[in-house]
XYZ file of C-alpha atoms in Angstrom:
309
model
C 0.000 0.000 0.000
C 1.244 3.493 -0.902
C -0.030 6.838 0.366
C 0.522 10.342 -0.980
C -0.604 13.771 0.253
C -0.684 17.286 -1.203
C -1.437 20.641 0.417
C -4.210 22.904 -0.742
C -3.401 26.438 -1.902
C -4.314 30.098 -1.768
C -2.845 32.743 -4.054
C -2.553 35.943 -2.026
C -1.050 38.105 -4.778
C -0.320 37.953 -8.472
C -3.526 36.397 -9.787
C -3.605 36.299 -13.609
C -0.298 38.190 -13.964
C 1.636 35.248 -12.505
C 1.017 33.597 -15.876
C 3.170 36.284 -17.511
C 6.064 36.404 -15.069
C 4.811 38.369 -12.079
C 6.150 37.261 -8.704
C 3.244 35.942 -6.641
C 2.843 35.245 -2.946
C 1.129 31.907 -2.303
C 0.433 29.989 0.870
C -0.288 26.307 1.576
C -3.427 25.504 3.518
C -4.034 23.110 6.379
C -6.482 21.415 4.023
C -5.486 19.111 1.183
C -6.042 15.721 -0.426
C -4.520 12.301 0.028
C -4.313 9.347 -2.327
C -4.128 5.752 -1.131
C -3.060 2.990 -3.553
C -3.572 -0.729 -2.898
C -2.572 -3.549 -5.254
C -5.104 -6.156 -6.438
C -4.778 -9.227 -8.636
C -7.383 -8.108 -11.197
C -6.078 -6.101 -14.161
C -8.249 -3.095 -13.350
C -7.913 0.347 -11.837
C -10.779 0.818 -9.392
C -11.033 4.477 -8.421
C -13.011 6.109 -5.601
C -13.049 9.807 -4.708
C -14.317 10.776 -1.255
C -15.422 14.032 0.322
C -14.146 15.458 3.606
C -17.168 13.854 5.285
C -16.333 10.385 3.947
C -18.987 10.215 1.214
C -17.979 8.735 -2.138
C -18.773 11.342 -4.799
C -17.121 9.671 -7.787
C -16.298 6.084 -8.755
C -14.743 4.689 -11.915
C -13.334 1.426 -13.204
C -10.694 1.237 -15.937
C -9.328 -1.866 -17.662
C -5.546 -2.148 -17.530
C -3.207 -1.748 -19.236
C -5.292 0.006 -21.920
C -6.862 2.397 -19.411
C -10.237 1.820 -21.058
C -13.149 3.254 -19.087
C -15.528 0.473 -18.010
C -17.929 2.365 -15.770
C -18.316 5.620 -13.851
C -20.692 6.902 -11.175
C -20.983 10.496 -10.003
C -22.989 11.669 -6.999
C -23.394 15.431 -7.003
C -25.851 18.210 -7.713
C -23.357 20.180 -9.816
C -23.432 20.567 -13.595
C -20.646 18.021 -14.047
C -21.387 14.415 -14.946
C -19.749 11.039 -14.463
C -18.457 10.774 -18.025
C -16.832 14.215 -17.936
C -15.103 13.545 -14.603
C -14.010 10.067 -15.736
C -12.608 11.373 -19.030
C -10.723 14.122 -17.194
C -9.203 11.556 -14.846
C -8.430 9.284 -17.793
C -6.649 12.176 -19.552
C -4.492 12.869 -16.470
C -3.545 9.203 -16.146
C -2.737 8.949 -19.856
C -0.578 12.074 -19.694
C 1.176 10.584 -16.652
C 1.875 7.445 -18.671
C 3.380 9.514 -21.500
C 5.835 10.942 -18.968
C 6.476 7.491 -17.469
C 5.636 4.774 -20.021
C 5.821 2.076 -17.345
C 3.059 3.655 -15.246
C -0.042 1.406 -14.884
C 1.452 -1.195 -17.232
C 1.556 -4.092 -14.765
C -0.561 -7.217 -15.240
C -2.142 -6.672 -11.831
C -4.300 -3.707 -10.863
C -4.989 -1.158 -8.156
C -7.664 0.219 -5.880
C -7.216 3.967 -5.468
C -8.967 6.058 -2.831
C -8.641 9.835 -2.826
C -9.947 11.864 0.107
C -10.301 15.635 0.388
C -10.010 17.297 3.775
C -12.083 20.309 2.613
C -15.423 20.759 0.817
C -15.061 20.374 -2.960
C -16.577 23.782 -3.666
C -14.036 25.703 -1.579
C -11.579 26.014 -4.456
C -8.481 25.143 -2.445
C -7.023 22.882 -5.119
C -9.142 19.812 -5.809
C -7.435 19.421 -9.192
C -3.904 20.526 -8.283
C -3.702 18.245 -5.247
C -4.923 15.353 -7.399
C -2.368 16.085 -10.120
C 0.461 16.334 -7.592
C -0.582 13.082 -5.904
C -0.764 11.228 -9.226
C 2.639 12.663 -10.182
C 4.121 11.346 -6.932
C 2.582 7.935 -7.570
C 3.844 7.852 -11.170
C 7.263 9.295 -10.173
C 7.053 12.119 -12.718
C 7.298 15.919 -12.805
C 4.053 17.344 -11.392
C 4.532 20.680 -13.188
C 4.782 18.926 -16.528
C 1.742 16.814 -15.764
C -0.217 19.958 -14.891
C 0.767 21.648 -18.139
C -0.156 18.587 -20.172
C -3.555 18.186 -18.517
C -4.870 21.506 -17.148
C -2.238 24.191 -17.917
C -1.976 27.121 -15.489
C 0.954 28.809 -13.775
C 1.871 25.901 -11.493
C 1.876 27.890 -8.239
C -0.729 25.466 -6.886
C 1.654 22.547 -7.502
C 4.357 24.452 -5.617
C 1.963 24.936 -2.693
C 1.080 21.248 -2.827
C 4.756 20.419 -2.358
C 5.834 23.090 0.161
C 4.798 23.494 3.785
C 5.768 27.163 3.916
C 4.583 30.320 2.113
C 6.351 30.862 -1.192
C 7.223 33.535 -3.702
C 6.490 32.014 -7.092
C 7.532 33.210 -10.525
C 7.566 31.745 -14.026
C 10.787 32.532 -15.868
C 11.202 31.122 -19.360
C 8.194 28.945 -18.503
C 10.113 27.368 -15.599
C 8.976 27.803 -11.976
C 11.181 29.753 -9.590
C 10.214 29.064 -5.976
C 11.476 30.716 -2.825
C 10.095 29.873 0.603
C 9.492 32.965 2.725
C 8.698 33.813 6.318
C 5.250 35.292 5.788
C 3.944 35.513 9.335
C 2.227 38.890 9.773
C 2.167 40.302 13.292
C -1.495 41.115 12.616
C -2.464 37.638 11.388
C -5.164 37.510 14.091
C -6.903 40.275 12.090
C -6.886 38.338 8.817
C -9.804 36.111 7.801
C -10.948 34.137 4.798
C -14.600 34.426 3.763
C -16.150 31.957 1.324
C -18.343 33.620 -1.313
C -20.738 30.651 -1.546
C -19.733 29.691 -5.079
C -16.803 27.942 -6.721
C -15.034 29.826 -9.485
C -13.697 28.040 -12.561
C -10.052 29.099 -12.742
C -9.694 27.777 -16.306
C -12.411 30.180 -17.479
C -10.776 33.081 -15.674
C -7.413 32.303 -17.235
C -8.954 31.996 -20.692
C -10.631 35.385 -20.324
C -7.382 36.985 -19.185
C -5.450 35.505 -22.110
C -7.896 37.123 -24.539
C -6.361 40.458 -23.545
C -3.422 41.305 -25.798
C -2.254 44.423 -23.952
C 1.266 44.814 -22.598
C 1.160 44.724 -18.793
C 4.887 45.150 -18.172
C 4.438 47.966 -15.652
C 1.616 46.191 -13.860
C 3.647 42.982 -13.632
C 6.534 44.923 -12.111
C 4.337 46.628 -9.516
C 2.474 43.439 -8.570
C 5.837 41.744 -8.046
C 6.869 44.607 -5.779
C 3.628 44.286 -3.801
C 4.258 40.556 -3.328
C 7.670 41.303 -1.845
C 6.378 44.171 0.287
C 3.642 41.985 1.747
C 6.273 39.637 3.126
C 7.834 42.349 5.260
C 4.998 44.782 5.993
C 4.739 45.566 9.716
C 1.376 47.275 10.124
C -2.148 46.253 9.211
C -2.771 49.696 7.723
C 0.125 49.317 5.279
C -1.034 45.775 4.465
C -4.521 47.110 3.666
C -3.063 49.763 1.394
C -1.187 47.088 -0.542
C -4.367 45.016 -0.842
C -6.344 47.965 -2.187
C -3.658 48.917 -4.710
C -3.411 45.302 -5.878
C -7.189 45.105 -6.354
C -7.234 48.262 -8.464
C -4.414 47.036 -10.699
C -6.089 43.685 -11.424
C -9.499 45.330 -11.848
C -8.088 47.612 -14.550
C -6.664 44.601 -16.388
C -9.582 42.183 -16.332
C -12.250 44.917 -16.521
C -14.134 43.742 -13.422
C -15.046 45.631 -10.269
C -13.131 44.701 -7.115
C -15.142 42.412 -4.856
C -15.445 45.038 -2.110
C -16.891 47.583 -4.513
C -19.211 44.974 -5.979
C -20.519 43.173 -2.885
C -19.330 44.882 0.299
C -18.958 48.641 -0.354
C -19.830 49.613 3.226
C -17.394 47.233 4.939
C -14.827 49.076 7.064
C -11.859 46.745 6.442
C -9.983 45.758 3.291
C -11.076 42.878 1.047
C -9.051 41.060 -1.592
C -10.041 38.449 -4.147
C -7.889 35.318 -4.209
C -7.197 33.448 -7.433
C -9.819 33.723 -10.170
C -12.126 36.642 -9.411
C -15.805 36.028 -8.750
C -15.868 33.092 -6.337
C -14.123 30.918 -3.779
C -12.495 32.766 -0.854
C -11.654 36.398 -0.256
C -9.119 37.709 2.249
C -10.571 40.289 4.652
C -9.112 42.377 7.437
C -11.133 42.821 10.594
C -11.925 41.293 13.956
C -14.503 38.963 15.451
C -17.066 41.726 15.812
C -16.710 43.027 12.242
C -17.181 39.508 10.874
C -20.822 39.621 11.899
C -21.176 41.890 8.873
C -20.566 38.978 6.509
C -22.813 36.577 8.389
C -25.673 39.050 8.189
C -25.180 39.085 4.421
C -25.389 35.284 4.241
C -21.693 34.381 4.171
C -21.399 31.824 6.957
C -18.064 30.198 6.117
C -15.382 32.337 7.739
C -11.966 30.946 8.697
C -9.268 32.679 10.693
C -5.757 32.883 9.318
C -4.540 30.290 11.826
C -7.370 27.905 10.913
C -6.657 28.127 7.183
C -2.909 28.533 6.650
C -0.433 25.738 7.306
């Protein structure tokens, strides 16, 4: 039996522009996904994906070594379906085999169980943690597997593999990763609020890539903000960086910042994380100000210490 684990992720700075070389600040979460592999005598891959509550939300059976899909079952009220999920998984496994031709070529088979430690709709890296776990199992480069299956900047793979905050940059399409001591003195005034909907990062990336403008200056300033956030001493200065970052990204993707759109009367600062329009936002405040979000119907609020590894 083999077991693999990958951390979830949150991108604090650099969303979208990290694709074009901006230095981003990203943090691993206390939540993630594990993958358990057991050998069986049958020449099949029997796959089961489980939620954080232990419910099986997806099952599939593949014949080995051809990786032919035999059956798939999907239990969810989302727009996805069993065939789509199964084909996505099949694509990842096939790409893994291209990188390691001996992967899943044995005459015997496997039972695989994947388990999330967070709700699927939280957007903390359901796909990236899966890709990194499969890459560990197949003994291949997780960044290459990501590019071949989902694309993206790869910061989420870096978070999956590192237990500390990182500065992440793509240079000549290769990841540059530096672990940093991001431990704000005011971390007890930082919270993560879930916006009650999962955002499709692939759609956000596609929309950004439609823009052909030159963002050289914006990339430079966002990189500076990422570095400044690592050393900022006061909450007020941190909030100023958040607000400047939001305005820069808003001007690029032609969307209103989330505070302006949903919470214009909130006293603290609010920053979108990752693809704008869903998942979590970072907010500054205290336990009393958080009642504001609950009154607006946003019940999932995690403190910095509860979320960040």
